[in-house]
Amino acid sequence: MELDSATLLDQILEEGLITPLFQPIYDLTTGHIYGYEALSRGPENTELFTPDVLFPFAQAQGRLHELELLCRERAISRFAELQLPGLLFLNVSASLLSSPDHQKGMTLAILKELGISQSNIVIELSEQHPYDQNGLTHQSVEHYRQMGFQVAIDDLGAGYSGLRLWSELRPNIVKLDKHFIEGIDRDQVKREFVRSIINIAQRLRCSLIAEGIEHQQELDQLLELGVRYGQGFFLQRPNVLPFTEPHEYLISQASQRRRFHNQHGETVQTLCRPSIFVESTRPLTDVAQLFKKNKDVFALPVLENGKPIGIIRRHALHELFSTPYGRALYENKPAIAIASTEVFIVESTVSLSSVSTMFTDQEADLLNNEILIVKEGLYLGIGHLKDLLKRITELKIQNATYSNPLTLLPGNVPINHEINHRLLAEQDFYVAYFDLNNFKPFNDYFGYAKGDAVIQLVGSILRSVASTDDNFIGHVGGDDFVVIFSEEDWCQKCHLILERFASEVTQFYEEQELLEGGIWTKSRDGEHTFFDLLSLAIGVVNPNPKVCDSHHFVAELAAQAKKSAKQRGGNQIYQQPYQYHYEEDIPVEQARCCS
């Protein structure tokens, strides 16, 4: 095999028999493509097809750097041919730079020929490759930085020296090792590590990418923690023809967050404070007098026909007038002459979360403190970054208080708010109340850890099936959930939820328990009793907004519908008929079941 593999490697290098694959890296907050990591495969159906075999063998043959340069050339060419959006991430071993095979300027020449800017290329450097023994150096990073490339450290956390490398090399991007991502939704320690890494990345103004996202629950947890970029099999596997469109699940989650903030969040107008301003034609000597009279004013908006067009900051005017001849040259010039346009001008209806995102996306050297707030373009007042951060922090604490800590879904207060909002708007909507059958005996028999995992499973399925712009998902508490549907296909989605649950809940049972169809354990009365496998009961109501005066009425109807569904046993959907007042017993002939 050694001889055959060596011959095959010769053929690969001579004939360029490398196939580039691309794995999308997504902006998890928007669902759009951030870039692609280029990966390489050898000839299919050969012993050198997989990278785990190909690269170590090339290293053993002393031809690693030849192979790496070939892979780089093929990846860049294919990236250009496919016209893929975003950044291209290229894996590079640091030892290549000291190799005689490395031709300085080769990558730049390829990029120039293909019309790709080097600012769109990210060089991924890692000391974790078993075939790279020379380690990362400052020269490795500076070599690429000087040519205009961005630099990323791969596999942060996979080795002992990851944080040291980060502090010494100061990369533009850090990729978090998949070890920290696997099972993060179930591991408090991993969550704390990732929170710490996020804080470090923010302070160093470094982008953070989570690698190895393989399950929806992991993705949901990363979104909750605030990780912005990610890649993994759940989003898309490496592919010869990768996706270029936004990711549907991420788009759905982003829409739901925007909608929640629009309906339940505050707008930037809450930060608005009246302030003095100057017209664009007013001489700078008057501006100086205004600053002198108003000691607590550090910035003056500059307006033209009632619309803000810039800002003059106290320190900038003071510095200008302090220079030789500065006052004499500028005091009679109009305010617009020195007004800075590097200022946020935001409509009063924009949510605080959106403004926060704007600040986060701003270049570090352009970061400023003022927010000029307008209504239909006309100046209202001024807000400040510190007030925004303070209010965002308060709202996060409030939202955390109102969210269920196990599933991170909105709790009772947001659920009630949503129902009242829809009733007041006289919307046509359906409230589906979900409850697990036989959950208490399951919890007693298997323990709370497995019980919590089942509750997380239900939350995950609801997110996956019911998350749209117009639906609302909440966790009442325990094993009770609510989905507020705006769509006419609520019944089909409920059936899909039942099918998914019936299929996926089997993972929590042993084979014998599945064959028997349940478990033997003590009942509430202490009797040894047989309990069927876990199932979901769904009670559905379609509230009449003309007679339902609050969420209390809807809650009573939904509880009654859920009770009827549970009485039927198994995975069932029961739809309560329209009611104008609460009734304990509904005639059977009036009851309607979703089918």
C-alpha positions as MATLAB code, in Angstrom:
seq = 'MELDSATLLDQILEEGLITPLFQPIYDLTTGHIYGYEALSRGPENTELFTPDVLFPFAQAQGRLHELELLCRERAISRFAELQLPGLLFLNVSASLLSSPDHQKGMTLAILKELGISQSNIVIELSEQHPYDQNGLTHQSVEHYRQMGFQVAIDDLGAGYSGLRLWSELRPNIVKLDKHFIEGIDRDQVKREFVRSIINIAQRLRCSLIAEGIEHQQELDQLLELGVRYGQGFFLQRPNVLPFTEPHEYLISQASQRRRFHNQHGETVQTLCRPSIFVESTRPLTDVAQLFKKNKDVFALPVLENGKPIGIIRRHALHELFSTPYGRALYENKPAIAIASTEVFIVESTVSLSSVSTMFTDQEADLLNNEILIVKEGLYLGIGHLKDLLKRITELKIQNATYSNPLTLLPGNVPINHEINHRLLAEQDFYVAYFDLNNFKPFNDYFGYAKGDAVIQLVGSILRSVASTDDNFIGHVGGDDFVVIFSEEDWCQKCHLILERFASEVTQFYEEQELLEGGIWTKSRDGEHTFFDLLSLAIGVVNPNPKVCDSHHFVAELAAQAKKSAKQRGGNQIYQQPYQYHYEEDIPVEQARCCS';
ca = [
       0.000    0.000    0.000;
       2.927    2.341    0.793;
       4.157    2.119   -2.789;
       0.665    2.492   -4.260;
      -0.095    5.491   -2.045;
       3.214    7.151   -2.928;
       2.484    6.704   -6.626;
      -1.028    8.055   -6.125;
       0.337   11.091   -4.255;
       2.720   11.781   -7.159;
      -0.235   11.637   -9.530;
      -2.325   13.952   -7.316;
       0.412   16.582   -7.218;
       1.310   16.319  -10.899;
      -2.263   16.319  -12.244;
      -3.889   18.504   -9.579;
      -6.334   15.773   -8.492;
      -7.733   17.725   -5.545;
     -11.438   18.478   -5.150;
     -12.264   21.598   -3.098;
     -15.289   21.461   -0.789;
     -16.794   24.464    0.960;
     -18.607   24.632    4.286;
     -20.680   27.784    4.847;
     -20.025   29.955    7.883;
     -23.212   31.795    8.825;
     -23.996   34.989   10.648;
     -26.178   33.299   13.255;
     -28.015   36.529   14.076;
     -29.238   37.159   10.514;
     -28.966   33.808    8.723;
     -26.814   35.249    5.928;
     -23.549   33.780    4.659;
     -20.454   35.207    6.367;
     -17.984   33.097    4.414;
     -16.829   29.585    3.535;
     -14.114   27.330    4.882;
     -12.285   25.574    2.054;
     -11.632   21.865    2.608;
      -9.886   19.401    0.305;
     -10.427   15.808   -0.774;
      -8.214   13.466   -2.765;
      -9.443   11.256   -5.629;
     -12.696    9.512   -4.723;
     -12.638    5.765   -3.976;
      -8.902    5.839   -3.191;
      -7.013    5.434    0.077;
      -6.014    9.134   -0.062;
      -9.550   10.488   -0.373;
     -10.031   11.755    3.192;
      -7.889   14.583    4.628;
      -7.187   12.538    7.777;
      -5.185   10.143    5.592;
      -4.038   12.412    2.760;
      -2.253   15.137    4.726;
      -0.401   12.936    7.256;
       0.779   10.720    4.394;
       2.015   13.754    2.452;
       3.838   14.867    5.611;
       5.468   11.438    5.949;
       6.582   11.663    2.311;
       8.020   15.153    2.830;
       5.533   16.659    0.383;
       3.043   18.341    2.698;
       3.803   21.848    1.514;
       3.463   20.945   -2.162;
       0.053   19.476   -1.367;
      -1.001   22.480    0.682;
      -0.106   24.942   -2.072;
      -2.047   22.861   -4.594;
      -5.094   22.786   -2.294;
      -4.897   26.540   -1.823;
      -4.714   27.215   -5.562;
      -7.623   24.857   -6.331;
      -9.780   26.340   -3.534;
      -9.277   29.953   -4.651;
      -9.957   29.110   -8.299;
     -13.127   27.180   -7.491;
     -14.320   29.891   -5.075;
     -14.022   32.443   -7.877;
     -15.630   30.111  -10.418;
     -18.690   29.549   -8.189;
     -18.831   33.283   -7.334;
     -19.477   32.445   -3.696;
     -20.393   35.356   -1.399;
     -18.477   36.446    1.690;
     -15.017   35.501    2.921;
     -12.891   32.503    1.963;
     -11.152   30.735    4.873;
      -7.965   28.877    3.886;
      -6.216   26.434    6.227;
      -2.469   27.056    6.304;
       0.209   25.303    8.358;
       2.593   27.827    9.874;
       5.637   25.769    8.915;
       4.854   26.354    5.228;
       6.331   29.852    5.472;
       9.816   28.506    6.140;
       9.540   25.849    3.444;
      11.491   26.159    0.165;
       8.225   25.180   -1.564;
       6.630   28.437   -0.430;
       6.714   31.092   -3.129;
       6.144   34.547   -1.701;
       3.420   36.428   -3.514;
       1.976   33.299   -5.143;
      -1.421   33.681   -3.452;
      -1.598   37.385   -4.313;
      -0.830   36.595   -7.943;
      -3.669   34.042   -8.091;
      -6.091   36.474   -6.465;
      -5.125   39.283   -8.836;
      -5.612   37.023  -11.835;
      -9.084   35.991  -10.594;
     -10.137   39.478   -9.502;
     -10.471   38.651   -5.781;
      -9.415   41.157   -3.118;
      -7.025   39.835   -0.475;
      -9.296   41.427    2.144;
     -11.807   38.660    1.298;
      -9.309   35.947    2.253;
      -8.886   34.676    5.813;
      -5.794   32.625    6.604;
      -6.559   30.009    9.270;
      -3.458   29.177   11.283;
      -3.388   26.325   13.769;
      -0.824   24.501   15.852;
      -3.181   21.585   16.283;
      -2.436   19.787   13.020;
      -0.460   16.668   13.897;
       1.611   17.115   10.744;
       2.743   20.675   11.648;
       5.526   20.472   14.201;
       7.062   23.931   13.834;
       4.307   25.869   15.574;
       2.843   29.322   15.023;
       5.086   32.357   15.028;
       4.671   36.098   14.912;
       6.285   35.967   11.474;
       3.481   33.695   10.256;
       0.840   36.218   11.240;
       2.684   39.347   10.170;
       3.565   37.824    6.802;
      -0.116   37.566    5.880;
      -1.221   40.764    7.605;
       1.297   42.808    5.639;
      -0.169   41.433    2.420;
      -3.684   42.553    3.429;
      -5.153   39.203    4.499;
      -7.207   38.656    7.623;
      -5.810   36.112   10.082;
      -7.726   33.544   12.130;
      -6.627   31.135   14.852;
      -8.290   27.754   14.407;
      -9.330   25.267   17.109;
      -9.168   27.626   20.095;
      -9.367   25.440   23.182;
      -8.106   22.259   21.534;
      -4.639   22.715   23.064;
      -3.156   24.129   26.236;
      -1.626   27.207   24.633;
      -4.684   28.552   22.799;
      -5.235   31.585   25.019;
      -1.514   32.379   24.990;
      -1.537   32.321   21.180;
      -4.576   34.580   21.143;
      -2.943   37.148   23.413;
       0.357   37.110   21.512;
      -0.821   36.964   17.901;
      -3.931   39.200   18.141;
      -5.817   37.597   15.216;
      -8.814   39.191   13.484;
     -10.895   36.040   13.986;
     -10.871   33.151   16.449;
     -12.573   29.815   15.776;
     -13.824   28.074   18.898;
     -13.050   24.355   18.998;
     -15.997   21.978   18.603;
     -15.251   20.457   22.023;
     -16.895   23.489   23.652;
     -19.892   23.340   21.300;
     -20.768   19.659   21.637;
     -23.571   19.355   24.186;
     -23.264   22.991   25.318;
     -27.040   23.093   25.828;
     -26.634   20.450   28.565;
     -23.286   21.494   30.072;
     -23.173   24.499   32.402;
     -19.357   24.445   32.578;
     -19.025   24.720   28.790;
     -21.511   27.597   28.774;
     -19.420   29.488   31.328;
     -16.244   28.916   29.289;
     -17.922   30.217   26.141;
     -19.305   33.262   27.983;
     -15.764   34.099   29.093;
     -14.391   33.665   25.571;
     -17.150   35.907   24.172;
     -16.195   38.631   26.661;
     -12.516   38.390   25.719;
     -13.367   38.528   22.001;
     -15.515   41.626   22.484;
     -12.801   43.413   24.448;
     -10.174   42.563   21.817;
     -12.605   43.439   18.972;
     -12.120   39.965   17.564;
     -14.789   38.001   15.681;
     -15.685   34.611   17.183;
     -16.826   31.598   15.139;
     -18.272   28.464   16.740;
     -17.225   25.264   14.951;
     -18.935   21.880   14.986;
     -22.598   22.886   15.487;
     -24.341   19.551   14.938;
     -27.672   19.950   16.746;
     -30.399   22.573   16.876;
     -30.242   22.709   20.681;
     -26.550   23.669   20.498;
     -27.342   26.393   17.978;
     -30.178   27.784   20.119;
     -27.862   27.919   23.131;
     -25.115   29.697   21.165;
     -27.642   32.281   19.979;
     -28.750   32.824   23.557;
     -25.132   33.284   24.678;
     -24.490   35.821   21.918;
     -22.142   33.937   19.564;
     -22.507   35.685   16.218;
     -20.895   33.327   13.682;
     -20.979   29.553   13.327;
     -20.549   26.503   11.135;
     -21.316   22.813   11.455;
     -23.240   19.855   10.086;
     -26.580   21.156   11.410;
     -26.191   24.252    9.228;
     -24.591   22.483    6.256;
     -21.989   19.818    5.624;
     -18.986   20.577    3.390;
     -20.140   20.400   -0.211;
     -18.791   20.726   -3.732;
     -21.731   23.047   -4.473;
     -22.515   24.742   -1.151;
     -25.603   26.765   -0.295;
     -25.437   30.463   -1.094;
     -28.865   31.442    0.223;
     -29.596   32.498    3.823;
     -30.320   29.646    6.244;
     -34.083   29.202    6.711;
     -33.979   28.303   10.412;
     -31.687   31.222   11.263;
     -33.840   33.614    9.220;
     -36.918   32.352   11.070;
     -35.277   32.842   14.468;
     -34.067   36.339   13.520;
     -37.567   37.311   12.380;
     -39.063   36.014   15.597;
     -36.555   38.002   17.681;
     -37.262   41.183   15.701;
     -40.975   40.696   16.081;
     -40.636   40.061   19.810;
     -38.538   43.199   20.258;
     -40.942   45.266   18.172;
     -43.939   44.161   20.231;
     -42.354   43.774   23.652;
     -39.197   45.829   23.441;
     -38.591   49.519   23.788;
     -37.664   51.951   21.054;
     -34.776   54.385   20.992;
     -37.210   57.188   21.825;
     -36.967   56.117   25.485;
     -33.359   57.420   25.415;
     -34.320   60.757   23.852;
     -33.452   63.918   25.790;
     -34.189   67.463   24.560;
     -31.018   69.398   23.807;
     -29.877   72.653   22.311;
     -28.693   72.575   18.714;
     -27.270   74.914   16.081;
     -28.258   75.654   12.515;
     -25.713   74.734    9.865;
     -25.142   78.407    8.933;
     -24.515   79.662   12.469;
     -20.951   81.016   12.953;
     -18.553   79.000   15.073;
     -18.047   81.907   17.471;
     -21.714   81.475   18.509;
     -21.164   77.730   18.897;
     -18.221   78.432   21.222;
     -20.430   80.744   23.307;
     -23.108   78.052   23.603;
     -20.537   75.583   24.936;
     -19.281   78.232   27.370;
     -22.781   78.918   28.729;
     -23.765   75.235   28.927;
     -20.999   73.492   30.863;
     -22.796   70.132   30.847;
     -23.174   70.044   27.038;
     -20.379   68.187   25.250;
     -21.882   67.903   21.760;
     -24.202   70.084   19.662;
     -26.273   68.646   16.805;
     -26.056   70.630   13.563;
     -29.406   71.012   11.773;
     -30.460   72.076    8.306;
     -34.177   72.690    7.736;
     -34.937   70.821   10.950;
     -32.946   67.725    9.962;
     -29.668   66.740   11.681;
     -26.704   66.570    9.310;
     -23.808   66.302   11.769;
     -22.480   67.157   15.202;
     -19.860   69.448   16.754;
     -18.081   68.129   19.832;
     -16.752   70.463   22.519;
     -13.224   69.009   22.529;
     -12.889   69.263   18.728;
     -13.858   72.950   18.676;
     -11.618   73.686   21.660;
      -8.633   72.033   19.960;
      -9.297   73.968   16.753;
      -9.510   77.338   18.508;
      -6.389   76.529   20.571;
      -4.129   76.228   17.525;
      -2.177   79.251   16.272;
      -4.551   81.456   14.274;
      -7.275   78.807   14.700;
      -9.862   81.163   16.178;
      -9.071   83.939   13.732;
      -9.389   81.607   10.760;
     -12.545   79.752   11.820;
     -14.663   81.838   14.209;
     -16.750   83.365   11.410;
     -17.094   80.160    9.411;
     -20.462   78.316    9.530;
     -21.006   75.375   11.884;
     -21.262   72.980    8.950;
     -17.591   73.681    8.116;
     -16.316   71.514   10.971;
     -19.378   69.383   11.779;
     -18.590   65.680   12.023;
     -20.859   63.377   10.046;
     -19.676   60.353   12.051;
     -22.798   60.204   14.186;
     -25.797   57.893   14.457;
     -29.061   59.369   13.195;
     -31.895   56.999   14.108;
     -35.679   57.079   13.687;
     -37.543   57.153   17.000;
     -39.410   53.915   16.183;
     -36.245   51.773   15.929;
     -35.918   49.196   18.724;
     -33.138   49.427   21.288;
     -31.835   46.027   20.197;
     -31.441   47.256   16.608;
     -29.544   50.359   17.749;
     -27.327   48.158   19.900;
     -26.517   46.050   16.824;
     -25.639   49.215   14.876;
     -23.117   50.185   17.549;
     -21.658   46.674   17.597;
     -21.174   46.709   13.818;
     -19.481   50.126   13.845;
     -15.760   50.353   13.159;
     -13.834   50.714   16.419;
     -12.087   53.946   15.415;
     -15.432   55.510   14.430;
     -17.200   54.606   17.661;
     -18.978   57.629   19.101;
     -21.189   58.347   22.050;
     -24.141   60.274   20.610;
     -27.385   59.101   19.016;
     -29.388   61.779   17.194;
     -33.045   60.753   17.344;
     -35.460   61.887   14.639;
     -39.128   61.482   13.796;
     -39.721   61.187   10.060;
     -36.326   62.797    9.571;
     -36.911   65.817   11.833;
     -34.786   66.273   14.947;
     -36.325   65.200   18.280;
     -33.413   65.040   20.698;
     -30.208   63.265   21.633;
     -29.406   59.935   23.293;
     -26.133   58.544   24.607;
     -24.338   55.226   24.370;
     -24.059   54.800   28.149;
     -27.851   55.152   28.523;
     -28.376   52.603   25.745;
     -26.042   50.086   27.397;
     -27.673   50.632   30.777;
     -31.188   50.094   29.412;
     -30.168   47.068   27.331;
     -28.670   45.499   30.462;
     -31.863   46.182   32.425;
     -33.997   44.650   29.668;
     -31.749   41.579   29.464;
     -32.177   41.028   33.184;
     -35.925   41.503   32.795;
     -36.125   39.106   29.831;
     -34.036   36.534   31.693;
     -36.480   36.836   34.591;
     -39.412   36.211   32.253;
     -37.757   33.356   30.310;
     -37.698   29.718   31.307;
     -34.082   28.844   32.226;
     -34.352   25.284   30.898;
     -35.610   26.016   27.374;
     -34.831   29.765   27.161;
     -38.366   30.284   25.825;
     -40.549   33.206   26.977;
     -42.492   32.489   30.163;
     -45.921   33.474   31.475;
     -45.552   37.264   31.393;
     -44.593   37.475   27.678;
     -47.196   34.793   26.823;
     -49.961   36.772   28.522;
     -48.733   39.983   26.907;
     -48.843   38.343   23.469;
     -52.391   37.038   23.935;
     -53.657   40.406   25.191;
     -51.963   42.166   22.273;
     -53.716   39.908   19.754;
     -57.076   40.232   21.484;
     -56.851   44.031   21.443;
     -55.931   43.930   17.751;
     -58.915   41.574   17.164;
     -56.682   39.098   15.358;
     -57.757   35.612   14.355;
     -55.360   33.245   16.121;
     -55.124   29.785   17.676;
     -53.656   28.945   21.075;
     -52.253   25.413   21.320;
     -51.576   24.183   24.865;
     -49.049   21.302   24.988;
     -48.741   18.941   27.954;
     -46.867   15.660   28.397;
     -48.819   12.546   29.365;
     -47.246   10.368   32.104;
     -44.431   12.835   32.720;
     -44.427   12.598   36.527;
     -43.955    8.803   36.656;
     -41.295    9.125   33.926;
     -39.493   11.766   36.001;
     -39.729    9.667   39.172;
     -38.501    6.550   37.382;
     -35.622    7.991   35.312;
     -34.655   11.043   37.378;
     -34.775   14.796   36.874;
     -31.842   14.976   34.448;
     -33.613   12.812   31.884;
     -36.882   14.615   32.606;
     -35.222   17.953   31.847;
     -33.833   16.508   28.607;
     -37.372   15.546   27.518;
     -38.632   19.069   28.252;
     -35.755   20.491   26.206;
     -36.669   18.099   23.391;
     -40.249   19.416   23.324;
     -38.991   23.013   23.233;
     -36.588   22.153   20.423;
     -39.297   20.467   18.321;
     -41.668   23.403   18.795;
     -38.947   25.815   17.687;
     -38.126   23.691   14.671;
     -41.712   23.233   13.458;
     -43.586   26.332   14.608;
     -41.027   29.156   14.414;
     -42.250   31.727   11.895;
     -42.652   35.491   11.835;
     -46.271   35.290   12.987;
     -46.220   32.472   15.556;
     -45.231   32.770   19.218;
     -43.732   29.950   21.304;
     -43.740   30.044   25.105;
     -42.933   27.762   28.040;
     -45.549   28.039   30.786;
     -43.443   25.924   33.142;
     -42.718   22.280   33.889;
     -43.921   20.195   30.942;
     -46.491   22.777   29.758;
     -45.901   24.774   26.567;
     -47.946   27.196   24.476;
     -47.781   27.995   20.775;
     -49.839   30.897   19.441;
     -50.497   30.255   15.755;
     -51.466   32.915   13.230;
     -51.474   30.503   10.327;
     -54.285   28.365    8.962;
     -51.954   25.357    8.775;
     -51.738   25.127   12.585;
     -53.365   21.690   12.495;
     -50.792   20.220   10.096;
     -47.991   21.652   12.202;
     -49.453   20.168   15.372;
     -49.602   16.759   13.681;
     -45.972   17.152   12.591;
     -44.992   18.030   16.171;
     -46.715   14.869   17.431;
     -44.966   12.742   14.799;
     -41.570   14.222   15.639;
     -42.096   13.750   19.366;
     -43.303   10.144   19.033;
     -40.208    9.345   16.983;
     -37.583   11.202   19.025;
     -38.795   10.421   22.557;
     -37.837    6.762   22.056;
     -34.173    7.704   22.630;
     -34.913    7.998   26.365;
     -36.069    4.377   26.768;
     -34.321    1.017   26.803;
     -35.173   -1.519   24.100;
     -37.218   -3.694   26.481;
     -39.274   -0.716   27.656;
     -40.034    0.173   24.042;
     -41.137   -3.406   23.335;
     -43.450   -3.352   26.352;
     -44.757    0.097   25.415;
     -44.008    1.736   28.761;
     -42.586    1.386   32.282;
     -43.641   -0.087   35.637;
     -43.301    2.344   38.536;
     -45.207    3.698   41.522;
     -48.313    5.788   40.953;
     -49.358    8.821   43.016;
     -51.113    6.366   45.356;
     -47.946    4.319   45.814;
     -49.293    1.396   43.744;
     -46.990   -0.414   41.303;
     -48.556    0.657   37.995;
     -47.820    0.415   34.285;
     -47.468    3.747   32.453;
     -47.440    4.110   28.677;
     -44.582    5.783   26.822;
     -44.536    9.565   27.012;
     -46.943   11.282   24.639;
     -48.153   14.814   23.946;
     -51.647   16.156   24.509;
     -52.522   19.324   22.579;
     -55.564   21.396   23.426;
     -56.376   24.094   20.869;
     -58.665   27.120   21.161;
     -59.554   29.814   18.648;
     -60.467   32.760   20.929;
     -63.232   35.117   19.882;
     -61.666   38.597   20.321;
     -65.102   40.211   20.562;
     -65.944   38.426   23.815;
     -62.581   37.387   25.324;
     -61.573   40.342   27.466;
     -58.116   39.127   28.556;
     -55.595   36.313   28.610;
     -57.335   34.892   31.709;
     -60.370   33.845   29.661;
     -58.151   32.305   26.965;
     -56.125   30.427   29.600;
     -59.303   28.857   31.006;
     -60.425   27.738   27.551;
     -56.973   26.361   26.695;
     -56.753   24.460   29.992;
     -60.158   22.906   29.321;
     -59.102   21.895   25.795;
     -55.870   20.386   27.126;
     -57.829   18.410   29.720;
     -60.032   16.960   26.970;
     -56.975   16.018   24.900;
     -55.340   14.266   27.877;
     -58.510   12.279   28.570;
     -58.268   10.764   25.098;
     -54.775    9.392   25.865;
     -51.711    9.133   23.642;
     -50.584   11.742   21.137;
     -53.802   13.670   20.603;
     -55.050   17.051   19.362;
     -58.354   18.398   20.636;
     -59.842   21.652   19.368;
     -62.253   23.445   21.674;
     -65.289   24.975   19.926;
     -65.948   28.717   20.037;
     -67.229   29.823   23.441;
     -68.741   33.071   24.632;
     -68.331   32.176   28.304;
     -66.420   29.583   30.288;
     -68.208   26.239   30.650;
     -66.882   23.280   32.589;
     -68.598   20.684   30.403;
     -68.994   20.892   26.645;
     -71.513   18.590   24.913;
     -69.700   15.904   22.953;
     -71.485   16.802   19.727;
     -70.021   20.334   19.904;
     -66.447   19.172   20.343;
     -64.232   19.325   17.272;
     -60.997   17.423   16.837;
     -58.263   18.397   14.447;
     -57.894   15.741   11.767;
];
